[in-house]
Amino acid sequence: MRQRTIAEPYKIKMVEPIRMTTRAERERAIEEAGYNTFLLRSDDVYIDLLTDSGTTAMSDRQWSAMMLGDEAYAGSRSFYRMEAAMREIYGFQHLVPTHQGRAAEHITSQIRIKPGQFVPMNMYFTTTRAHAERAGGVFFNCIVDEANDPWSDFPWKGNIDLAKLQALVDEHGADSIAYLSLAPCVNMAGGQPFSMANIREVSAWAKQYGLAIIFDATRAVENAYFIQQREEGYANRTVKAILREMMGYGEGCTVSSKKDNLVNIGGFLATNDDAFFRKAKEMVVIFEGMPTYGGLAGRDMEALAQGMVEMVEDDYIASRVRQVEYLGNKLIKAGIPIVRPIGGHGVFLDAKGFLAHLPQDEFPAQSLAAALFVDSGVRAMERGIVSAGRDHRTGEHHRPALELVRLTIPRRVYTNLHMDVVAESCQELWETRSAIHGLRMVYEPESLRFFQARFEPLVPVLHG
Ligand SMILES: *Cc1c(COP(=O)(O)O)cnc(C)c1O
């Protein structure tokens, strides 16, 4: 039978105009931005693939739910709607809303980590790790080795390596561990999932030692979709049922609602542990607001509740991940080096393979992201030596194995024609790659330098 196209499960009711600029305008814009895509004005960007965080298009149902927001200071009806949706979809008993994900991480870390305790994570996310460390925790990476190899086709690069956890317990004892902080669809590994079999095994292991799993469930729905597609025994289960099973192995979770939950701002903490919930409510009033709004407006909680319902619709999540794969497969077909397998939220160009003529100290990923913007107005993000920062003791750059440019796909925002434009631009650059020059850093902030660092090309630019 002929392979049939499956279109997006929605039609477009409202549009936001975007403008293609001229090459001369883009050359000026990137020069003014110090060759750093974070410093561009979004008005100068044609297709914005900087991040999938908070960049979602909401549905007509979410927008209309916002009009029903109850802005009461305490006991808001919108809170109870969000709580009911969370209970139904994630399956936890208690909900504490927060203004975004890192606030839930802050509260969780402060309550559950004693100074000096290890916090095992499958790779790390910047804010999750920073909050664990601020609470005195010691980051311990328990992800499988395949996660560090961009060429490995292993389908479960987000898996936890139990042998690494066992070795930690054998050496330091289970009391040295605060909890297991496990993330589905690991962002920093390229949006790579763990398998249900792996989580089941880790959960059984953790029980023996009385250790809790707290998920960073920010991208749990995308992970649930990969389980449905790839793992034996799950092909006929709904993403909604798979998500419930996954969350069932945790004692709680923190979530940035700016990803899976299909809203532009928000987050929450959820748990089945009464004592943790009580302490979290005490802390949330100090840092965020009353426990029935936690830094969100009533209308935000309404949009979030509706977003949770929509995110687990099988057609929606399939179309979201398939769009990422659509772009990735076009690049693979063109022979362009990208991280495999294609992840859940973006496509990662391997800048070392792309610009093999540039040494890492000339910032190949930063150069490639700047060149992509100049070619087509597509904004991507550097994830390489600039993002990795310096070793505080030696003053040397960290030189990460992965030197990547991340093309992150916002949810429900762009069509596949936009993806074609991105793919054509990448192909153009691939064919003319020897003309892409390196950069030198002319301004370097002390921490999180990638946000604000400024660069100059190693050869002078000629304005046309
Ligand atoms: C975005 C993100 C966070 C932080 O959430 P914010 O809403 O940006 O504060 C935490 N963990 C993961 C995996 C994320 O992607």
XYZ file of C-alpha atoms and ligand atoms in Angstrom:
479
model
C 0.000 0.000 0.000
C 1.066 3.544 -0.724
C 2.485 5.430 2.271
C -0.066 8.160 3.082
C 0.753 11.589 4.465
C -0.524 12.322 7.958
C -1.191 16.051 8.333
C -1.182 18.169 11.475
C -4.228 17.426 13.687
C -5.271 21.104 13.752
C -6.000 23.999 11.439
C -4.811 27.577 11.851
C -7.242 30.224 13.123
C -4.924 33.123 13.935
C -1.618 34.035 12.317
C 1.389 36.083 13.401
C 3.177 37.644 10.413
C 6.906 37.042 10.075
C 9.203 38.850 7.676
C 12.081 37.603 5.540
C 14.867 40.174 5.652
C 17.592 40.843 3.093
C 21.017 39.300 3.422
C 22.527 42.759 4.007
C 20.060 43.359 6.887
C 20.943 40.027 8.431
C 24.680 40.651 8.136
C 24.218 43.926 9.973
C 21.965 42.342 12.599
C 24.379 39.507 13.443
C 27.309 41.926 13.590
C 25.374 44.134 16.022
C 24.547 41.007 18.045
C 28.228 40.138 18.370
C 27.677 36.947 16.304
C 25.618 35.576 19.196
C 22.088 34.439 18.262
C 20.930 35.069 21.860
C 21.569 38.788 21.284
C 19.452 39.115 18.117
C 16.147 40.951 18.232
C 13.358 38.520 17.421
C 12.013 41.018 14.848
C 15.128 40.328 12.767
C 14.519 36.552 12.888
C 12.535 34.759 10.191
C 12.199 31.258 11.711
C 13.012 31.119 15.401
C 14.417 27.749 16.486
C 16.304 29.098 19.493
C 14.240 27.101 21.972
C 11.007 25.159 22.470
C 10.603 26.694 25.929
C 7.507 28.870 26.279
C 7.301 29.312 22.496
C 4.237 27.086 22.032
C 1.107 28.095 20.124
C -1.896 27.661 22.411
C -5.186 26.258 21.136
C -8.564 28.003 20.847
C -9.639 25.951 23.862
C -6.736 27.185 25.949
C -7.372 30.823 24.984
C -11.050 30.519 25.805
C -10.257 28.756 29.102
C -8.158 31.786 30.035
C -11.286 33.924 30.018
C -12.661 31.656 32.742
C -9.648 32.266 34.986
C -10.592 32.842 38.617
C -8.208 35.489 39.955
C -9.115 34.944 43.620
C -6.097 35.308 45.903
C -6.913 32.092 47.726
C -8.809 28.950 46.799
C -9.067 29.843 43.096
C -11.365 27.636 41.056
C -8.642 27.583 38.389
C -6.249 25.948 40.851
C -8.725 23.137 41.435
C -9.071 22.660 37.685
C -5.313 22.421 37.299
C -5.123 20.043 40.266
C -7.788 17.772 38.772
C -6.004 17.707 35.393
C -2.643 16.948 37.030
C -4.165 14.120 39.122
C -5.830 12.618 36.072
C -2.809 12.886 33.784
C 0.292 12.595 35.977
C -1.412 10.606 38.752
C 0.094 12.381 41.769
C -2.055 13.400 44.725
C -0.643 16.811 45.654
C 0.024 19.869 43.462
C 2.077 23.014 44.125
C 2.022 25.452 41.177
C 5.114 27.607 40.525
C 5.908 30.403 38.072
C 8.168 28.078 36.084
C 10.138 24.839 36.393
C 13.224 26.138 38.187
C 11.095 27.390 41.099
C 9.812 23.843 41.669
C 13.430 22.615 41.488
C 14.498 25.228 44.034
C 11.806 24.154 46.523
C 12.451 20.431 45.999
C 16.230 20.791 46.365
C 16.024 22.912 49.512
C 13.630 20.484 51.199
C 15.112 17.153 50.143
C 18.898 17.602 49.926
C 21.186 17.602 52.977
C 24.550 19.299 52.321
C 27.066 16.785 51.017
C 24.464 14.311 49.714
C 24.722 12.984 46.166
C 21.973 13.742 43.653
C 22.233 11.218 40.799
C 20.870 12.512 37.488
C 20.803 11.035 33.978
C 23.098 13.680 32.509
C 21.936 17.058 33.815
C 19.864 20.089 33.063
C 21.432 23.487 33.877
C 18.818 24.746 36.374
C 18.138 21.340 37.977
C 21.821 20.839 38.669
C 22.359 24.448 39.800
C 19.552 24.190 42.375
C 20.782 20.830 43.653
C 24.277 22.292 44.071
C 22.996 25.458 45.761
C 21.294 23.198 48.320
C 24.693 21.561 49.008
C 24.072 18.518 46.813
C 26.766 16.782 44.775
C 25.844 16.047 41.159
C 26.430 12.423 40.099
C 25.966 11.462 36.446
C 24.296 8.041 36.079
C 23.390 8.136 32.371
C 24.484 5.298 30.057
C 27.732 5.841 28.112
C 25.929 5.746 24.755
C 24.526 9.219 25.549
C 27.965 10.750 24.911
C 28.352 9.260 21.441
C 26.545 11.272 18.713
C 26.972 8.379 16.258
C 25.455 5.659 18.422
C 22.006 4.649 17.162
C 21.052 3.254 20.584
C 17.318 4.030 20.977
C 17.447 4.628 24.766
C 20.279 7.109 25.246
C 18.413 8.588 28.240
C 18.673 5.301 30.194
C 20.100 5.116 33.697
C 23.181 2.923 34.172
C 22.314 0.849 37.265
C 25.913 -0.292 37.646
C 26.957 3.336 38.195
C 24.266 3.770 40.882
C 25.227 0.475 42.537
C 28.869 1.527 42.640
C 27.879 4.803 44.328
C 25.859 2.965 46.996
C 28.625 0.383 47.507
C 31.192 3.096 48.074
C 29.232 5.681 50.075
C 26.058 3.933 51.299
C 22.439 4.660 50.390
C 22.207 7.391 53.064
C 24.629 9.474 51.022
C 21.969 9.881 48.303
C 19.225 12.528 48.602
C 17.001 11.078 45.857
C 17.264 10.070 42.203
C 16.553 13.061 39.937
C 15.593 11.439 36.631
C 14.650 13.247 33.426
C 12.710 11.768 30.504
C 13.850 12.830 26.993
C 17.156 14.178 28.264
C 17.533 17.698 26.893
C 21.334 17.950 27.031
C 21.752 14.539 25.373
C 19.680 15.721 22.398
C 16.149 14.904 23.588
C 16.880 11.204 24.099
C 14.400 8.952 25.954
C 14.716 6.247 28.580
C 12.786 2.989 28.253
C 10.018 1.877 30.604
C 11.969 -1.317 31.288
C 14.880 0.787 32.510
C 12.726 2.927 34.837
C 10.969 -0.162 36.176
C 14.325 -1.727 36.995
C 15.720 1.458 38.547
C 12.569 1.864 40.630
C 12.809 -1.705 41.984
C 16.485 -1.129 42.780
C 15.752 2.209 44.520
C 13.015 0.608 46.677
C 15.514 -1.851 48.156
C 17.482 1.104 49.509
C 14.495 3.273 50.423
C 15.479 5.864 47.798
C 12.856 8.052 46.106
C 12.700 8.925 42.411
C 11.734 12.544 41.715
C 11.236 13.009 37.990
C 12.112 16.180 36.128
C 9.031 15.384 34.052
C 9.371 18.432 31.774
C 9.566 16.277 28.612
C 7.780 13.131 29.866
C 5.137 13.164 27.116
C 7.716 13.135 24.326
C 9.417 10.219 26.118
C 6.087 8.388 26.455
C 5.606 8.730 22.684
C 9.012 7.126 22.004
C 8.081 4.250 24.338
C 4.859 3.748 22.381
C 6.802 3.736 19.098
C 9.876 1.745 20.105
C 9.319 -0.462 23.146
C 7.900 -3.942 22.966
C 4.457 -4.233 24.529
C 3.532 -0.536 24.272
C 2.457 -0.137 20.622
C -1.233 -0.421 21.520
C -1.197 1.683 24.674
C -2.102 5.365 24.641
C 0.540 7.984 25.404
C -1.692 9.016 28.298
C -1.584 5.508 29.821
C 2.176 5.251 29.243
C 2.757 8.570 31.001
C 0.687 7.418 34.012
C 2.683 4.203 34.260
C 5.979 6.110 34.039
C 5.016 8.627 36.728
C 3.875 5.719 38.912
C 7.533 4.827 39.477
C 8.189 8.233 41.069
C 7.359 9.735 44.426
C 6.908 13.088 42.750
C 8.005 15.352 39.943
C 8.947 18.881 39.014
C 7.811 20.241 35.651
C 8.539 23.241 33.460
C 5.153 23.748 31.840
C 6.825 25.776 29.084
C 7.579 22.512 27.243
C 5.167 19.505 27.205
C 2.315 21.400 28.884
C 1.719 23.679 25.856
C 1.751 27.029 27.656
C 4.009 30.091 27.514
C 4.720 30.270 31.251
C 4.217 28.052 34.303
C 5.449 25.062 36.209
C 4.638 22.876 39.174
C 5.720 20.354 41.720
C 3.622 17.244 42.372
C 4.013 14.432 44.873
C 2.348 11.644 46.814
C 4.448 12.339 49.924
C 2.395 14.237 52.555
C 5.383 15.568 54.499
C 7.135 16.822 51.349
C 3.894 18.491 50.244
C 3.455 20.243 53.604
C 7.012 21.623 53.516
C 6.675 22.642 49.875
C 3.536 24.631 50.701
C 5.443 26.404 53.485
C 8.219 27.346 51.075
C 6.068 28.311 48.119
C 4.383 31.117 50.113
C 7.798 32.688 50.733
C 9.126 32.456 47.180
C 6.151 32.269 44.815
C 2.762 32.984 46.391
C -0.158 31.207 48.056
C -0.109 27.442 47.423
C -3.253 27.801 45.297
C -1.511 29.999 42.713
C 2.261 29.778 43.271
C 3.249 32.681 41.034
C 0.657 32.027 38.320
C -2.460 33.987 37.419
C -5.763 32.100 37.518
C -5.896 32.329 33.728
C -2.419 30.745 33.463
C -3.635 27.771 35.521
C -6.672 27.411 33.234
C -4.472 27.351 30.109
C -2.185 24.854 31.802
C -4.997 22.516 32.809
C -6.280 22.485 29.224
C -2.711 22.117 27.885
C -2.249 18.950 29.956
C -5.348 17.446 28.387
C -4.178 18.267 24.840
C -0.550 17.181 25.265
C -1.464 13.503 25.751
C -3.688 13.285 22.681
C -1.928 10.664 20.548
C -2.411 12.565 17.274
C -0.935 15.740 18.685
C 2.216 14.230 20.201
C 2.815 12.043 17.134
C 2.628 15.108 14.893
C 4.940 17.101 17.176
C 7.707 14.480 17.211
C 7.177 13.598 13.535
C 7.833 17.210 12.550
C 11.190 17.055 14.324
C 11.913 13.787 12.486
C 10.796 15.329 9.180
C 13.504 17.973 9.473
C 16.118 15.534 10.782
C 15.529 13.023 7.994
C 15.905 15.734 5.330
C 19.297 16.636 6.756
C 20.384 13.000 6.969
C 19.349 12.512 3.333
C 21.513 15.497 2.347
C 24.487 13.871 4.076
C 24.653 16.519 6.812
C 26.097 15.259 10.112
C 23.479 15.357 12.911
C 23.122 13.625 16.276
C 21.328 10.264 16.017
C 18.727 9.087 16.718
C 16.691 12.247 16.053
C 15.454 13.541 19.421
C 12.028 14.595 20.651
C 12.316 18.381 20.568
C 15.057 19.300 18.140
C 17.683 18.403 15.588
C 21.326 18.832 16.570
C 23.903 19.649 13.880
C 27.332 18.194 14.584
C 29.435 21.325 14.052
C 32.716 19.423 14.404
C 31.757 17.231 11.464
C 30.184 20.133 9.570
C 33.126 22.529 9.898
C 35.992 20.061 10.155
C 38.401 22.793 9.022
C 37.822 24.867 12.188
C 39.600 24.048 15.466
C 37.260 23.999 18.495
C 38.903 27.188 19.832
C 37.502 29.063 16.815
C 33.966 28.194 18.002
C 32.626 26.082 15.110
C 29.075 25.770 16.500
C 28.857 29.501 17.219
C 30.136 30.221 13.677
C 27.673 27.796 12.126
C 24.700 29.261 14.031
C 25.725 32.755 12.879
C 26.177 31.588 9.263
C 22.744 29.917 9.308
C 21.153 33.166 10.443
C 22.918 35.160 7.727
C 21.907 32.645 5.058
C 18.200 32.382 5.855
C 17.179 34.266 9.019
C 16.873 30.969 10.918
C 17.883 31.344 14.561
C 19.508 28.337 16.243
C 21.530 27.955 19.452
C 25.151 27.019 20.130
C 25.624 23.955 22.361
C 29.370 23.478 22.392
C 32.507 25.039 23.771
C 30.890 28.439 24.417
C 28.029 26.878 26.426
C 30.473 24.639 28.301
C 32.350 27.615 29.833
C 35.718 27.508 31.543
C 37.314 25.358 34.193
C 37.417 27.685 37.225
C 40.687 26.232 38.501
C 42.795 26.237 35.328
C 41.047 29.073 33.445
C 41.007 26.854 30.329
C 37.919 26.340 28.166
C 36.044 23.137 28.897
C 36.303 21.301 25.565
C 33.125 19.193 25.328
C 33.061 16.122 23.106
C 29.868 17.399 21.512
C 30.074 20.663 19.548
C 26.475 21.166 18.416
C 24.040 23.615 16.898
C 20.527 23.019 18.218
C 17.549 23.536 15.918
C 14.725 23.443 18.456
C 11.186 23.088 17.173
C 8.438 25.053 18.970
C 5.144 23.182 19.395
C 2.372 23.807 16.819
C 4.087 27.004 15.587
C 5.724 26.258 12.227
C 4.616 24.209 9.227
C 6.693 21.674 7.352
C 7.346 24.331 4.660
C 9.233 26.244 7.344
C 11.149 23.038 8.011
C 11.959 22.851 4.272
C 13.413 26.371 4.397
C 15.598 25.335 7.340
C 16.741 22.157 5.584
C 17.567 24.032 2.339
C 19.583 26.590 4.251
C 21.544 23.863 6.058
C 22.190 22.184 2.722
C 23.413 25.450 1.156
C 25.834 25.939 4.041
C 26.944 22.300 3.865
C 27.833 22.697 0.184
C 29.733 25.952 0.794
C 31.074 25.061 4.235
C 34.721 25.769 3.435
C 33.793 29.480 3.155
C 32.622 29.603 6.810
C 35.267 31.215 8.992
C 35.901 30.920 12.706
C 35.259 33.540 15.386
C 37.162 35.045 18.262
C 35.543 36.018 21.536
C 35.826 39.716 22.312
C 33.598 39.879 25.403
C 33.224 37.036 27.884
C 30.894 37.181 30.920
C 32.075 35.231 33.953
C 29.197 32.785 34.209
C 26.708 31.357 31.693
C 28.805 33.127 29.079
C 26.863 31.783 26.093
C 23.931 34.123 26.766
C 25.879 37.366 26.401
C 29.327 36.650 24.953
C 30.318 38.719 21.883
C 32.444 37.611 18.942
C 34.182 38.927 15.833
C 34.884 37.039 12.629
C 38.472 35.977 12.083
C 38.318 37.604 8.641
C 36.816 41.042 8.038
C 33.195 41.134 6.786
C 32.538 42.851 3.476
C 29.148 44.480 3.348
C 27.448 43.978 -0.016
C 13.325 24.103 30.812
C 13.721 23.026 31.714
C 13.819 23.216 33.105
C 13.658 24.577 33.765
O 12.388 25.077 33.624
P 12.062 26.644 33.473
O 10.591 26.644 33.276
O 12.837 27.174 32.322
O 12.440 27.295 34.776
C 14.134 22.117 33.877
N 14.385 20.914 33.341
C 14.310 20.701 32.022
C 14.588 19.342 31.462
C 13.986 21.745 31.155
O 13.951 21.522 29.837
